[in-house]
PDB file of C-alpha atoms in Angstrom:
ATOM      1  CA  MET A  12       0.000   0.000   0.000  1.00 69.00           C
ATOM      2  CA  THR A  13       2.758   2.423   0.940  1.00 76.00           C
ATOM      3  CA  LEU A  14       4.699   1.644  -2.220  1.00 79.00           C
ATOM      4  CA  VAL A  15       1.638   2.235  -4.416  1.00 82.00           C
ATOM      5  CA  LEU A  16       0.947   5.564  -2.713  1.00 77.00           C
ATOM      6  CA  ALA A  17       4.619   6.521  -3.019  1.00 79.00           C
ATOM      7  CA  TRP A  18       4.633   5.663  -6.748  1.00 80.00           C
ATOM      8  CA  ASN A  19       1.502   7.771  -7.310  1.00 80.00           C
ATOM      9  CA  ASN A  20       2.994  10.691  -5.375  1.00 77.00           C
ATOM     10  CA  VAL A  21       6.207  10.557  -7.412  1.00 77.00           C
ATOM     11  CA  ARG A  22       4.290  10.208 -10.677  1.00 80.00           C
ATOM     12  CA  THR A  23       2.029  13.187  -9.969  1.00 79.00           C
ATOM     13  CA  ASN A  24       4.748  15.408  -8.492  1.00 77.00           C
ATOM     14  CA  ARG A  25       7.568  14.931 -10.989  1.00 78.00           C
ATOM     15  CA  MET A  26       9.033  18.399 -10.588  1.00 78.00           C
ATOM     16  CA  GLY A  27       9.312  17.954  -6.836  1.00 74.00           C
ATOM     17  CA  PHE A  28      11.582  14.964  -7.317  1.00 79.00           C
ATOM     18  CA  ALA A  29      13.459  16.108 -10.431  1.00 83.00           C
ATOM     19  CA  ALA A  30      16.413  17.584  -8.534  1.00 80.00           C
ATOM     20  CA  SER A  31      16.751  14.516  -6.306  1.00 81.00           C
ATOM     21  CA  PHE A  32      16.571  12.286  -9.372  1.00 87.00           C
ATOM     22  CA  THR A  33      19.288  14.319 -11.081  1.00 87.00           C
ATOM     23  CA  ALA A  34      21.563  14.289  -8.028  1.00 84.00           C
ATOM     24  CA  VAL A  35      21.280  10.518  -7.579  1.00 86.00           C
ATOM     25  CA  LEU A  36      21.682   9.944 -11.324  1.00 89.00           C
ATOM     26  CA  LEU A  37      24.879  11.994 -11.437  1.00 87.00           C
ATOM     27  CA  ALA A  38      26.296  10.342  -8.321  1.00 86.00           C
ATOM     28  CA  VAL A  39      25.642   6.860  -9.703  1.00 89.00           C
ATOM     29  CA  MET A  40      27.005   7.827 -13.115  1.00 90.00           C
ATOM     30  CA  LEU A  41      30.206   9.273 -11.638  1.00 86.00           C
ATOM     31  CA  VAL A  42      30.782   6.361  -9.262  1.00 86.00           C
ATOM     32  CA  GLY A  43      29.957   3.766 -11.918  1.00 88.00           C
ATOM     33  CA  GLY A  44      32.034   5.448 -14.633  1.00 87.00           C
ATOM     34  CA  SER A  45      35.020   5.832 -12.337  1.00 84.00           C
ATOM     35  CA  GLY A  46      34.635   2.209 -11.296  1.00 84.00           C
ATOM     36  CA  LEU A  47      34.640   1.030 -14.915  1.00 85.00           C
ATOM     37  CA  VAL A  48      37.872   2.897 -15.634  1.00 83.00           C
ATOM     38  CA  VAL A  49      39.431   1.653 -12.378  1.00 80.00           C
ATOM     39  CA  ALA A  50      38.401  -1.928 -13.255  1.00 80.00           C
ATOM     40  CA  GLY A  51      40.065  -1.600 -16.648  1.00 77.00           C
ATOM     41  CA  ALA A  52      43.183   0.101 -15.308  1.00 74.00           C
ATOM     42  CA  GLY A  53      43.613  -2.265 -12.364  1.00 68.00           C
ATOM     43  CA  THR A  54      45.913  -4.569 -14.283  1.00 65.00           C
ATOM     44  CA  ARG A  55      48.419  -1.886 -15.287  1.00 64.00           C
ATOM     45  CA  ASP A  56      50.975  -0.555 -12.800  1.00 65.00           C
ATOM     46  CA  GLU A  57      51.573   2.802 -14.512  1.00 62.00           C
ATOM     47  CA  LEU A  58      47.948   3.777 -13.824  1.00 69.00           C
ATOM     48  CA  SER A  59      48.075   3.575 -10.020  1.00 69.00           C
ATOM     49  CA  GLY A  60      48.068   7.394  -9.667  1.00 70.00           C
ATOM     50  CA  VAL A  61      45.068   7.705 -11.952  1.00 73.00           C
ATOM     51  CA  MET A  62      43.194   5.066  -9.979  1.00 75.00           C
ATOM     52  CA  GLY A  63      43.656   7.052  -6.770  1.00 78.00           C
ATOM     53  CA  LEU A  64      42.282  10.152  -8.503  1.00 79.00           C
ATOM     54  CA  LEU A  65      39.268   8.232  -9.807  1.00 77.00           C
ATOM     55  CA  VAL A  66      38.485   6.657  -6.445  1.00 79.00           C
ATOM     56  CA  LEU A  67      38.736  10.060  -4.749  1.00 83.00           C
ATOM     57  CA  SER A  68      36.475  11.580  -7.412  1.00 79.00           C
ATOM     58  CA  ALA A  69      33.869   8.868  -6.885  1.00 76.00           C
ATOM     59  CA  ALA A  70      33.986   9.268  -3.089  1.00 82.00           C
ATOM     60  CA  VAL A  71      33.579  13.044  -3.276  1.00 84.00           C
ATOM     61  CA  SER A  72      30.678  12.655  -5.724  1.00 78.00           C
ATOM     62  CA  GLY A  73      28.868  10.303  -3.375  1.00 76.00           C
ATOM     63  CA  PHE A  74      29.498  12.516  -0.355  1.00 80.00           C
ATOM     64  CA  VAL A  75      28.319  15.714  -2.046  1.00 81.00           C
ATOM     65  CA  SER A  76      25.232  14.020  -3.439  1.00 77.00           C
ATOM     66  CA  ILE A  77      24.110  13.135   0.097  1.00 78.00           C
ATOM     67  CA  PHE A  78      23.790  16.839   0.906  1.00 81.00           C
ATOM     68  CA  VAL A  79      22.156  17.713  -2.402  1.00 80.00           C
ATOM     69  CA  VAL A  80      19.595  14.920  -2.147  1.00 79.00           C
ATOM     70  CA  ALA A  81      18.940  15.749   1.527  1.00 80.00           C
ATOM     71  CA  GLY A  82      18.341  19.383   0.631  1.00 82.00           C
ATOM     72  CA  MET A  83      16.008  18.529  -2.212  1.00 80.00           C
ATOM     73  CA  LEU A  84      14.045  16.020  -0.153  1.00 79.00           C
ATOM     74  CA  SER A  85      13.770  18.525   2.702  1.00 81.00           C
ATOM     75  CA  LEU A  86      12.442  21.105   0.270  1.00 82.00           C
ATOM     76  CA  HIS A  87       9.934  18.571  -1.028  1.00 79.00           C
ATOM     77  CA  VAL A  88       8.798  17.758   2.511  1.00 79.00           C
ATOM     78  CA  LEU A  89       8.313  21.445   3.286  1.00 81.00           C
ATOM     79  CA  ARG A  90       6.347  21.977   0.071  1.00 81.00           C
ATOM     80  CA  GLN A  91       4.127  18.995   0.867  1.00 80.00           C
ATOM     81  CA  ARG A  92       3.425  20.060   4.439  1.00 81.00           C
ATOM     82  CA  ARG A  93      -0.324  20.348   3.784  1.00 84.00           C
ATOM     83  CA  THR A  94      -0.421  16.849   2.318  1.00 81.00           C
ATOM     84  CA  TRP A  95       1.324  15.393   5.355  1.00 79.00           C
ATOM     85  CA  ALA A  96      -1.036  17.290   7.651  1.00 83.00           C
ATOM     86  CA  LEU A  97      -4.044  15.954   5.747  1.00 85.00           C
ATOM     87  CA  LEU A  98      -2.735  12.409   5.968  1.00 81.00           C
ATOM     88  CA  ARG A  99      -2.099  12.855   9.695  1.00 83.00           C
ATOM     89  CA  SER A 100      -5.633  14.190  10.200  1.00 88.00           C
ATOM     90  CA  VAL A 101      -7.159  11.076   8.620  1.00 89.00           C
ATOM     91  CA  GLY A 102      -5.202   8.811  10.943  1.00 87.00           C
ATOM     92  CA  MET A 103      -1.748   8.261   9.541  1.00 84.00           C
ATOM     93  CA  THR A 104       0.883   7.909  12.250  1.00 87.00           C
ATOM     94  CA  PRO A 105       4.208   9.781  12.172  1.00 84.00           C
ATOM     95  CA  GLY A 106       5.952   6.487  11.456  1.00 86.00           C
ATOM     96  CA  GLN A 107       3.726   5.859   8.465  1.00 86.00           C
ATOM     97  CA  VAL A 108       4.430   9.348   7.107  1.00 84.00           C
ATOM     98  CA  SER A 109       8.141   8.718   7.539  1.00 85.00           C
ATOM     99  CA  ARG A 110       7.861   5.385   5.738  1.00 87.00           C
ATOM    100  CA  LEU A 111       5.913   7.041   2.917  1.00 85.00           C
ATOM    101  CA  ILE A 112       8.622   9.664   2.459  1.00 85.00           C
ATOM    102  CA  THR A 113      11.271   6.934   2.477  1.00 87.00           C
ATOM    103  CA  ALA A 114       9.314   4.897  -0.076  1.00 88.00           C
ATOM    104  CA  GLU A 115       8.951   7.948  -2.346  1.00 85.00           C
ATOM    105  CA  ALA A 116      12.674   8.594  -2.139  1.00 86.00           C
ATOM    106  CA  LEU A 117      13.490   4.955  -2.861  1.00 88.00           C
ATOM    107  CA  VAL A 118      11.249   4.959  -5.949  1.00 88.00           C
ATOM    108  CA  VAL A 119      13.201   7.944  -7.236  1.00 88.00           C
ATOM    109  CA  ALA A 120      16.521   6.347  -6.236  1.00 89.00           C
ATOM    110  CA  VAL A 121      15.835   3.078  -8.044  1.00 91.00           C
ATOM    111  CA  LEU A 122      14.856   4.878 -11.260  1.00 90.00           C
ATOM    112  CA  ALA A 123      17.798   7.283 -11.039  1.00 91.00           C
ATOM    113  CA  SER A 124      20.271   4.520 -10.218  1.00 92.00           C
ATOM    114  CA  ALA A 125      19.178   2.468 -13.209  1.00 93.00           C
ATOM    115  CA  ALA A 126      19.523   5.473 -15.504  1.00 94.00           C
ATOM    116  CA  GLY A 127      22.886   6.357 -13.942  1.00 92.00           C
ATOM    117  CA  CYS A 128      24.236   2.866 -14.608  1.00 92.00           C
ATOM    118  CA  VAL A 129      23.197   3.139 -18.250  1.00 93.00           C
ATOM    119  CA  LEU A 130      24.946   6.509 -18.575  1.00 94.00           C
ATOM    120  CA  ALA A 131      28.072   5.294 -16.743  1.00 92.00           C
ATOM    121  CA  VAL A 132      29.394   3.416 -19.775  1.00 92.00           C
ATOM    122  CA  PRO A 133      29.565   6.402 -22.176  1.00 94.00           C
ATOM    123  CA  TYR A 134      30.789   8.582 -19.316  1.00 92.00           C
ATOM    124  CA  ALA A 135      33.642   6.150 -18.597  1.00 89.00           C
ATOM    125  CA  ALA A 136      34.624   6.093 -22.275  1.00 89.00           C
ATOM    126  CA  ALA A 137      34.577   9.901 -22.453  1.00 91.00           C
ATOM    127  CA  MET A 138      36.547  10.161 -19.212  1.00 87.00           C
ATOM    128  CA  ALA A 139      39.190   7.746 -20.517  1.00 84.00           C
ATOM    129  CA  VAL A 140      39.571   9.772 -23.730  1.00 87.00           C
ATOM    130  CA  PHE A 141      39.754  13.036 -21.758  1.00 87.00           C
ATOM    131  CA  MET A 142      42.434  11.652 -19.439  1.00 83.00           C
ATOM    132  CA  GLN A 143      44.480  10.481 -22.430  1.00 83.00           C
ATOM    133  CA  VAL A 144      44.148  13.825 -24.230  1.00 87.00           C
ATOM    134  CA  THR A 145      45.187  15.827 -21.161  1.00 84.00           C
ATOM    135  CA  GLY A 146      48.104  13.532 -20.396  1.00 80.00           C
ATOM    136  CA  LEU A 147      46.807  12.201 -17.086  1.00 77.00           C
ATOM    137  CA  ALA A 148      46.903   8.664 -18.434  1.00 74.00           C
ATOM    138  CA  PRO A 149      48.897   6.953 -21.150  1.00 74.00           C
ATOM    139  CA  THR A 150      47.268   5.999 -24.427  1.00 75.00           C
ATOM    140  CA  GLY A 151      45.299   2.814 -24.443  1.00 74.00           C
ATOM    141  CA  LEU A 152      43.500   3.395 -21.141  1.00 75.00           C
ATOM    142  CA  PRO A 153      41.024   0.520 -21.060  1.00 77.00           C
ATOM    143  CA  VAL A 154      37.394   0.728 -19.998  1.00 81.00           C
ATOM    144  CA  LYS A 155      36.338  -2.684 -18.729  1.00 80.00           C
ATOM    145  CA  VAL A 156      32.593  -3.243 -18.424  1.00 86.00           C
ATOM    146  CA  THR A 157      32.036  -5.584 -15.487  1.00 87.00           C
ATOM    147  CA  MET A 158      29.228  -5.974 -12.973  1.00 91.00           C
ATOM    148  CA  GLY A 159      31.269  -4.881  -9.932  1.00 87.00           C
ATOM    149  CA  PRO A 160      31.217  -1.120 -10.581  1.00 88.00           C
ATOM    150  CA  PHE A 161      27.509  -1.227 -11.396  1.00 91.00           C
ATOM    151  CA  ILE A 162      26.695  -3.019  -8.149  1.00 92.00           C
ATOM    152  CA  VAL A 163      28.761  -0.509  -6.171  1.00 88.00           C
ATOM    153  CA  ALA A 164      27.099   2.395  -8.014  1.00 88.00           C
ATOM    154  CA  LEU A 165      23.603   1.024  -7.346  1.00 90.00           C
ATOM    155  CA  ALA A 166      24.458   0.572  -3.680  1.00 89.00           C
ATOM    156  CA  VAL A 167      25.819   4.129  -3.510  1.00 85.00           C
ATOM    157  CA  GLY A 168      22.613   5.487  -5.061  1.00 87.00           C
ATOM    158  CA  LEU A 169      20.391   3.676  -2.596  1.00 89.00           C
ATOM    159  CA  VAL A 170      22.537   4.389   0.476  1.00 87.00           C
ATOM    160  CA  VAL A 171      22.866   8.076  -0.426  1.00 83.00           C
ATOM    161  CA  THR A 172      19.101   8.327  -0.750  1.00 86.00           C
ATOM    162  CA  LEU A 173      18.421   6.487   2.498  1.00 86.00           C
ATOM    163  CA  LEU A 174      20.849   8.707   4.414  1.00 82.00           C
ATOM    164  CA  ALA A 175      19.306  11.817   2.910  1.00 80.00           C
ATOM    165  CA  THR A 176      15.769  10.584   3.604  1.00 83.00           C
ATOM    166  CA  ARG A 177      16.404  10.143   7.311  1.00 81.00           C
ATOM    167  CA  ALA A 178      17.040  13.864   7.679  1.00 75.00           C
ATOM    168  CA  ALA A 179      14.104  14.872   5.502  1.00 74.00           C
ATOM    169  CA  ALA A 180      11.595  12.509   7.125  1.00 74.00           C
ATOM    170  CA  ARG A 181      12.200  13.978  10.567  1.00 73.00           C
ATOM    171  CA  LYS A 182      10.829  17.328   9.387  1.00 65.00           C
ATOM    172  CA  ALA A 183       7.582  15.764   8.254  1.00 59.00           C
TER     173      ALA A 183
END
């Protein structure tokens, strides 16, 4: 029931979740793309400095996206204050409201994470070309498409959203 209500809320209030969707999508794309390049470069010793840069980039992207998603979800909760009050007046408990907000955020996170994983492959290829052109990496930087970076990126998308939702749900 909560998941159906969350899906309907997300579907009818697309603009309210657009910024959160974009933040999660970009975080997953950056983490996944960096992971694909790291997976390809893991077998070559001359790329150890580049791998550190990519891992740091992915970590910073995930960390920053927590604050962006938390801010956007908090803004959504404030904008929907009348809706939450109406639901509370018809008998919804604070825990149920919190679970509804979490379910809405997870619907957005799953969709954004899937789209981010799709966009991670072209991003990784573009990043590898950019690093070769600028001289950060030698020519022939491989991009290896494996499941590991996608699993990590999906987990980052969901964990980032859950951490951000905890702060936003308290305000409801």
